[in-house]
PDB file of C-alpha atoms in Angstrom:
ATOM      1  CA  MET A   1     -74.369-226.506-129.536  1.00  0.00           C
ATOM      2  CA  ASN A   2     -77.983-226.555-130.050  1.00  0.00           C
ATOM      3  CA  VAL A   3     -80.476-224.095-128.195  1.00  0.00           C
ATOM      4  CA  LEU A   4     -81.328-226.688-125.230  1.00  0.00           C
ATOM      5  CA  VAL A   5     -77.879-227.327-124.493  1.00  0.00           C
ATOM      6  CA  LYS A   6     -76.705-223.648-124.672  1.00  0.00           C
ATOM      7  CA  HIS A   7     -79.360-222.522-122.482  1.00  0.00           C
ATOM      8  CA  TRP A   8     -78.420-225.690-119.947  1.00  0.00           C
ATOM      9  CA  PHE A   9     -74.829-224.449-120.019  1.00  0.00           C
ATOM     10  CA  ALA A  10     -75.343-220.883-119.570  1.00  0.00           C
ATOM     11  CA  ARG A  11     -77.359-221.614-116.417  1.00  0.00           C
ATOM     12  CA  ASN A  12     -75.094-223.801-114.963  1.00  0.00           C
ATOM     13  CA  LYS A  13     -72.358-221.730-115.729  1.00  0.00           C
ATOM     14  CA  ARG A  14     -73.970-218.872-114.202  1.00  0.00           C
ATOM     15  CA  GLU A  15     -74.921-220.786-111.115  1.00  0.00           C
ATOM     16  CA  ALA A  16     -71.131-222.130-111.000  1.00  0.00           C
ATOM     17  CA  THR A  17     -69.551-218.812-111.049  1.00  0.00           C
ATOM     18  CA  ILE A  18     -71.956-217.490-108.278  1.00  0.00           C
ATOM     19  CA  ALA A  19     -71.377-220.201-105.867  1.00  0.00           C
ATOM     20  CA  TYR A  20     -67.654-219.902-106.860  1.00  0.00           C
ATOM     21  CA  PHE A  21     -67.364-216.448-105.880  1.00  0.00           C
ATOM     22  CA  ASN A  22     -69.829-216.829-102.711  1.00  0.00           C
ATOM     23  CA  GLN A  23     -67.101-219.425-101.544  1.00  0.00           C
ATOM     24  CA  MET A  24     -63.996-217.370-102.472  1.00  0.00           C
ATOM     25  CA  LYS A  25     -65.366-214.933 -99.700  1.00  0.00           C
ATOM     26  CA  HIS A  26     -64.361-217.088 -96.831  1.00  0.00           C
ATOM     27  CA  LEU A  27     -60.511-217.412 -97.841  1.00  0.00           C
ATOM     28  CA  ASP A  28     -57.892-215.504 -96.802  1.00  0.00           C
ATOM     29  CA  ASP A  29     -56.335-212.831 -98.977  1.00  0.00           C
ATOM     30  CA  PHE A  30     -53.906-214.921-100.671  1.00  0.00           C
ATOM     31  CA  HIS A  31     -56.073-217.523-101.676  1.00  0.00           C
ATOM     32  CA  TYR A  32     -59.173-214.894-102.749  1.00  0.00           C
ATOM     33  CA  VAL A  33     -56.362-213.400-105.163  1.00  0.00           C
ATOM     34  CA  LEU A  34     -55.268-216.641-106.229  1.00  0.00           C
ATOM     35  CA  CYS A  35     -59.027-217.726-107.148  1.00  0.00           C
ATOM     36  CA  LEU A  36     -59.639-214.547-108.863  1.00  0.00           C
ATOM     37  CA  LEU A  37     -56.729-215.016-110.961  1.00  0.00           C
ATOM     38  CA  GLN A  38     -57.419-218.601-111.770  1.00  0.00           C
ATOM     39  CA  TYR A  39     -60.661-217.882-112.969  1.00  0.00           C
ATOM     40  CA  TYR A  40     -60.355-215.248-114.964  1.00  0.00           C
ATOM     41  CA  THR A  41     -57.144-216.373-116.646  1.00  0.00           C
ATOM     42  CA  ALA A  42     -58.490-219.972-117.160  1.00  0.00           C
ATOM     43  CA  PRO A  43     -59.112-219.330-121.174  1.00  0.00           C
ATOM     44  CA  THR A  44     -55.513-218.508-121.441  1.00  0.00           C
ATOM     45  CA  ALA A  45     -54.177-221.234-119.166  1.00  0.00           C
ATOM     46  CA  PHE A  46     -56.447-224.022-120.632  1.00  0.00           C
ATOM     47  CA  GLY A  47     -58.531-222.651-123.674  1.00  0.00           C
ATOM     48  CA  ASN A  48     -55.390-221.430-126.041  1.00  0.00           C
ATOM     49  CA  LYS A  49     -56.206-218.000-125.544  1.00  0.00           C
ATOM     50  CA  THR A  50     -53.004-215.851-126.152  1.00  0.00           C
ATOM     51  CA  GLY A  51     -53.647-213.547-123.002  1.00  0.00           C
ATOM     52  CA  THR A  52     -56.019-212.015-120.198  1.00  0.00           C
ATOM     53  CA  MET A  53     -56.102-208.723-118.712  1.00  0.00           C
ATOM     54  CA  VAL A  54     -57.181-208.843-114.886  1.00  0.00           C
ATOM     55  CA  ASN A  55     -58.045-205.226-113.262  1.00  0.00           C
ATOM     56  CA  LEU A  56     -57.213-206.024-109.502  1.00  0.00           C
ATOM     57  CA  VAL A  57     -58.937-203.224-107.623  1.00  0.00           C
ATOM     58  CA  SER A  58     -59.156-202.865-104.002  1.00  0.00           C
ATOM     59  CA  ALA A  59     -62.541-202.412-102.375  1.00  0.00           C
ATOM     60  CA  ASP A  60     -63.584-204.596 -99.430  1.00  0.00           C
ATOM     61  CA  ARG A  61     -60.021-206.415 -99.712  1.00  0.00           C
ATOM     62  CA  ASP A  62     -56.784-204.882-100.171  1.00  0.00           C
ATOM     63  CA  VAL A  63     -56.118-207.023-103.067  1.00  0.00           C
ATOM     64  CA  SER A  64     -53.518-204.713-104.879  1.00  0.00           C
ATOM     65  CA  SER A  65     -51.403-204.694-101.892  1.00  0.00           C
ATOM     66  CA  CYS A  66     -51.630-208.705-101.887  1.00  0.00           C
ATOM     67  CA  TRP A  67     -50.736-208.922-105.501  1.00  0.00           C
ATOM     68  CA  ASN A  68     -47.332-206.825-104.687  1.00  0.00           C
ATOM     69  CA  ARG A  69     -46.887-209.191-101.754  1.00  0.00           C
ATOM     70  CA  TYR A  70     -46.999-212.605-103.578  1.00  0.00           C
ATOM     71  CA  LYS A  71     -46.784-211.749-107.276  1.00  0.00           C
ATOM     72  CA  TRP A  72     -44.161-214.153-107.818  1.00  0.00           C
ATOM     73  CA  GLU A  73     -45.845-217.135-106.295  1.00  0.00           C
ATOM     74  CA  PHE A  74     -49.193-216.254-108.227  1.00  0.00           C
ATOM     75  CA  GLU A  75     -47.032-216.259-111.152  1.00  0.00           C
ATOM     76  CA  LYS A  76     -45.709-219.909-110.372  1.00  0.00           C
ATOM     77  CA  ARG A  77     -49.248-221.162-109.274  1.00  0.00           C
ATOM     78  CA  LEU A  78     -51.000-219.839-112.718  1.00  0.00           C
ATOM     79  CA  SER A  79     -47.917-221.172-114.615  1.00  0.00           C
ATOM     80  CA  LEU A  80     -48.316-217.919-116.897  1.00  0.00           C
ATOM     81  CA  SER A  81     -46.132-214.838-117.581  1.00  0.00           C
ATOM     82  CA  PHE A  82     -47.270-211.476-116.711  1.00  0.00           C
ATOM     83  CA  ILE A  83     -46.749-207.633-116.842  1.00  0.00           C
ATOM     84  CA  GLU A  84     -48.229-204.612-114.852  1.00  0.00           C
ATOM     85  CA  LEU A  85     -49.779-202.354-117.356  1.00  0.00           C
ATOM     86  CA  LYS A  86     -50.736-200.047-114.724  1.00  0.00           C
ATOM     87  CA  SER A  87     -50.823-199.724-111.200  1.00  0.00           C
ATOM     88  CA  SER A  88     -51.851-197.384-108.286  1.00  0.00           C
ATOM     89  CA  GLU A  89     -52.627-197.682-104.402  1.00  0.00           C
ATOM     90  CA  GLU A  90     -55.972-199.012-105.037  1.00  0.00           C
ATOM     91  CA  ALA A  91     -55.634-200.955-108.169  1.00  0.00           C
ATOM     92  CA  VAL A  92     -52.998-202.894-110.480  1.00  0.00           C
ATOM     93  CA  LEU A  93     -54.211-203.705-114.186  1.00  0.00           C
ATOM     94  CA  LEU A  94     -52.150-206.983-115.212  1.00  0.00           C
ATOM     95  CA  TYR A  95     -51.670-208.767-118.514  1.00  0.00           C
ATOM     96  CA  PHE A  96     -51.196-212.758-118.163  1.00  0.00           C
ATOM     97  CA  TYR A  97     -49.707-214.550-121.231  1.00  0.00           C
ATOM     98  CA  ASN A  98     -48.535-217.862-122.538  1.00  0.00           C
ATOM     99  CA  PRO A  99     -44.840-216.943-124.011  1.00  0.00           C
ATOM    100  CA  ILE A 100     -44.913-219.635-126.409  1.00  0.00           C
ATOM    101  CA  THR A 101     -48.393-218.555-127.665  1.00  0.00           C
ATOM    102  CA  LEU A 102     -47.820-215.089-127.778  1.00  0.00           C
ATOM    103  CA  GLU A 103     -44.692-215.316-129.635  1.00  0.00           C
ATOM    104  CA  LYS A 104     -45.859-217.396-132.382  1.00  0.00           C
ATOM    105  CA  ARG A 105     -48.661-214.768-132.917  1.00  0.00           C
ATOM    106  CA  LEU A 106     -46.697-212.090-132.945  1.00  0.00           C
ATOM    107  CA  LYS A 107     -44.701-213.664-135.711  1.00  0.00           C
ATOM    108  CA  GLN A 108     -47.679-214.097-137.851  1.00  0.00           C
ATOM    109  CA  LYS A 109     -47.784-211.842-140.962  1.00  0.00           C
ATOM    110  CA  LYS A 110     -51.015-209.935-140.538  1.00  0.00           C
ATOM    111  CA  VAL A 111     -49.899-209.117-137.123  1.00  0.00           C
ATOM    112  CA  ILE A 112     -46.807-207.671-137.581  1.00  0.00           C
ATOM    113  CA  GLN A 113     -48.167-205.379-140.497  1.00  0.00           C
ATOM    114  CA  PHE A 114     -50.526-204.277-138.061  1.00  0.00           C
ATOM    115  CA  LEU A 115     -48.814-203.379-135.151  1.00  0.00           C
ATOM    116  CA  GLU A 116     -45.991-201.693-137.430  1.00  0.00           C
ATOM    117  CA  LYS A 117     -48.911-199.354-137.927  1.00  0.00           C
ATOM    118  CA  MET A 118     -49.091-199.075-133.963  1.00  0.00           C
ATOM    119  CA  GLY A 119     -45.949-198.062-133.435  1.00  0.00           C
ATOM    120  CA  TYR A 120     -44.297-201.372-132.782  1.00  0.00           C
ATOM    121  CA  GLY A 121     -42.037-201.436-135.690  1.00  0.00           C
ATOM    122  CA  ALA A 122     -38.710-201.367-133.871  1.00  0.00           C
ATOM    123  CA  CYS A 123     -39.913-204.456-131.552  1.00  0.00           C
ATOM    124  CA  LYS A 124     -37.999-207.605-132.212  1.00  0.00           C
ATOM    125  CA  THR A 125     -38.023-209.361-129.096  1.00  0.00           C
ATOM    126  CA  LEU A 126     -40.908-210.296-126.898  1.00  0.00           C
ATOM    127  CA  THR A 127     -39.523-208.351-124.213  1.00  0.00           C
ATOM    128  CA  GLU A 128     -39.348-205.083-126.481  1.00  0.00           C
ATOM    129  CA  TYR A 129     -43.173-205.877-127.187  1.00  0.00           C
ATOM    130  CA  MET A 130     -44.077-206.104-123.420  1.00  0.00           C
ATOM    131  CA  GLN A 131     -42.163-202.757-122.775  1.00  0.00           C
ATOM    132  CA  HIS A 132     -43.822-200.872-125.593  1.00  0.00           C
ATOM    133  CA  LEU A 133     -47.349-202.292-124.759  1.00  0.00           C
ATOM    134  CA  GLN A 134     -46.604-200.545-121.116  1.00  0.00           C
ATOM    135  CA  ASN A 135     -45.650-197.529-122.240  1.00  0.00           C
ATOM    136  CA  ARG A 136     -48.659-197.335-124.558  1.00  0.00           C
ATOM    137  CA  PHE A 137     -50.853-197.663-121.569  1.00  0.00           C
ATOM    138  CA  ALA A 138     -48.784-195.398-119.884  1.00  0.00           C
ATOM    139  CA  GLN A 139     -49.560-192.514-122.414  1.00  0.00           C
ATOM    140  CA  SER A 140     -53.343-193.718-122.977  1.00  0.00           C
ATOM    141  CA  LYS A 141     -56.141-192.612-120.514  1.00  0.00           C
ATOM    142  CA  ASN A 142     -57.911-195.839-122.435  1.00  0.00           C
ATOM    143  CA  CYS A 143     -56.769-199.439-123.269  1.00  0.00           C
ATOM    144  CA  PRO A 144     -54.946-198.729-126.591  1.00  0.00           C
ATOM    145  CA  ASN A 145     -56.954-200.678-129.564  1.00  0.00           C
ATOM    146  CA  GLU A 146     -54.068-203.009-130.240  1.00  0.00           C
ATOM    147  CA  VAL A 147     -54.058-204.534-127.044  1.00  0.00           C
ATOM    148  CA  GLY A 148     -56.702-206.943-128.820  1.00  0.00           C
ATOM    149  CA  ILE A 149     -53.602-208.481-130.821  1.00  0.00           C
ATOM    150  CA  PHE A 150     -51.939-209.406-127.190  1.00  0.00           C
ATOM    151  CA  LEU A 151     -55.316-210.757-126.187  1.00  0.00           C
ATOM    152  CA  GLY A 152     -55.875-213.313-129.237  1.00  0.00           C
ATOM    153  CA  TYR A 153     -58.647-211.470-130.748  1.00  0.00           C
ATOM    154  CA  PRO A 154     -58.470-212.220-134.390  1.00  0.00           C
ATOM    155  CA  VAL A 155     -56.825-209.523-136.509  1.00  0.00           C
ATOM    156  CA  THR A 156     -59.645-208.614-138.803  1.00  0.00           C
ATOM    157  CA  ASP A 157     -61.701-207.583-135.902  1.00  0.00           C
ATOM    158  CA  VAL A 158     -59.359-205.468-133.854  1.00  0.00           C
ATOM    159  CA  GLU A 159     -58.594-203.716-137.363  1.00  0.00           C
ATOM    160  CA  ALA A 160     -62.377-203.082-137.762  1.00  0.00           C
ATOM    161  CA  PHE A 161     -62.804-202.104-133.908  1.00  0.00           C
ATOM    162  CA  HIS A 162     -59.791-199.775-134.564  1.00  0.00           C
ATOM    163  CA  SER A 163     -61.122-197.994-137.597  1.00  0.00           C
ATOM    164  CA  GLN A 164     -64.476-197.983-136.363  1.00  0.00           C
ATOM    165  CA  ARG A 165     -65.183-200.046-140.085  1.00  0.00           C
ATOM    166  CA  GLY A 166     -68.398-201.941-140.145  1.00  0.00           C
ATOM    167  CA  ASP A 167     -71.050-202.931-138.069  1.00  0.00           C
ATOM    168  CA  CYS A 168     -70.353-205.623-134.899  1.00  0.00           C
ATOM    169  CA  LYS A 169     -72.186-208.606-135.879  1.00  0.00           C
ATOM    170  CA  CYS A 170     -71.917-210.329-132.299  1.00  0.00           C
ATOM    171  CA  SER A 171     -69.757-209.665-129.015  1.00  0.00           C
ATOM    172  CA  GLY A 172     -68.678-211.884-126.249  1.00  0.00           C
ATOM    173  CA  TYR A 173     -64.843-211.734-125.164  1.00  0.00           C
ATOM    174  CA  TRP A 174     -64.483-209.236-128.087  1.00  0.00           C
ATOM    175  CA  LYS A 175     -66.667-207.502-130.673  1.00  0.00           C
ATOM    176  CA  CYS A 176     -66.901-209.437-133.514  1.00  0.00           C
ATOM    177  CA  TYR A 177     -67.249-208.058-136.996  1.00  0.00           C
ATOM    178  CA  ASN A 178     -65.974-211.240-139.419  1.00  0.00           C
ATOM    179  CA  ARG A 179     -66.470-215.189-138.955  1.00  0.00           C
ATOM    180  CA  VAL A 180     -69.210-215.134-136.396  1.00  0.00           C
ATOM    181  CA  PHE A 181     -69.337-218.827-135.911  1.00  0.00           C
ATOM    182  CA  LEU A 182     -65.622-219.109-135.219  1.00  0.00           C
ATOM    183  CA  SER A 183     -65.601-216.806-132.814  1.00  0.00           C
ATOM    184  CA  LYS A 184     -68.832-218.044-130.958  1.00  0.00           C
ATOM    185  CA  CYS A 185     -66.952-221.336-130.931  1.00  0.00           C
ATOM    186  CA  LYS A 186     -63.895-219.785-129.266  1.00  0.00           C
ATOM    187  CA  PHE A 187     -66.211-217.986-126.947  1.00  0.00           C
ATOM    188  CA  ILE A 188     -67.880-221.468-125.829  1.00  0.00           C
ATOM    189  CA  VAL A 189     -64.385-222.837-125.065  1.00  0.00           C
ATOM    190  CA  TYR A 190     -63.452-219.846-123.020  1.00  0.00           C
ATOM    191  CA  ASP A 191     -66.391-220.071-121.085  1.00  0.00           C
ATOM    192  CA  LEU A 192     -65.868-223.748-120.578  1.00  0.00           C
ATOM    193  CA  SER A 193     -62.280-223.416-118.975  1.00  0.00           C
ATOM    194  CA  LYS A 194     -63.883-220.811-116.669  1.00  0.00           C
ATOM    195  CA  TYR A 195     -66.297-223.762-115.476  1.00  0.00           C
ATOM    196  CA  VAL A 196     -64.066-225.978-115.136  1.00  0.00           C
ATOM    197  CA  VAL A 197     -62.005-223.961-112.730  1.00  0.00           C
ATOM    198  CA  THR A 198     -65.120-223.429-110.559  1.00  0.00           C
ATOM    199  CA  GLN A 199     -65.749-227.472-110.479  1.00  0.00           C
ATOM    200  CA  LYS A 200     -62.170-227.779-109.627  1.00  0.00           C
ATOM    201  CA  PHE A 201     -62.707-225.649-106.912  1.00  0.00           C
ATOM    202  CA  ARG A 202     -65.884-227.219-105.658  1.00  0.00           C
ATOM    203  CA  ILE A 203     -64.473-230.821-105.635  1.00  0.00           C
ATOM    204  CA  SER A 204     -61.561-229.507-103.646  1.00  0.00           C
ATOM    205  CA  MET A 205     -63.743-228.118-101.174  1.00  0.00           C
TER     206      MET A 205
END
């Protein structure tokens, strides 16, 4: 992607995102949360990203209560599975994923080796991995470093971040220490998936 095209897309994406969120303000709580989730999970739903974390925080709207009331309908509409990593009265931290894509990733040799070092050695099924991930979040004040594996980040970058090895060469959806060009290509695909969501919403209005 040359410089002019890159700047054109960045500007249009920014303007489309602003318009999208401004239009969302006029929706009822259910459709507001649905649009929020559709936007943030677009890379997983359309861009082949393994998973996405979304933190629903109740500020101007009681979005956490809306989530608790309609979570299974949201799951159906998004066509993605989810687990709740942390929750309180004010917020809920969610992990959305495509089970098929995640299972394939969890069978990769380098992924298995890294997760074994992080205490996942006894996990055999997807359910067991999800339960252990939930436990890790419950035990930690911060995001466990291995969450990058579940979000689809390259194993080498997750390992480098965890060990604080080397300098970060670029950052986007994750901090990249290796294979910069490939990572930047993925960043573009993920941004495009979000852009598509904003355009579909505009057309439907």
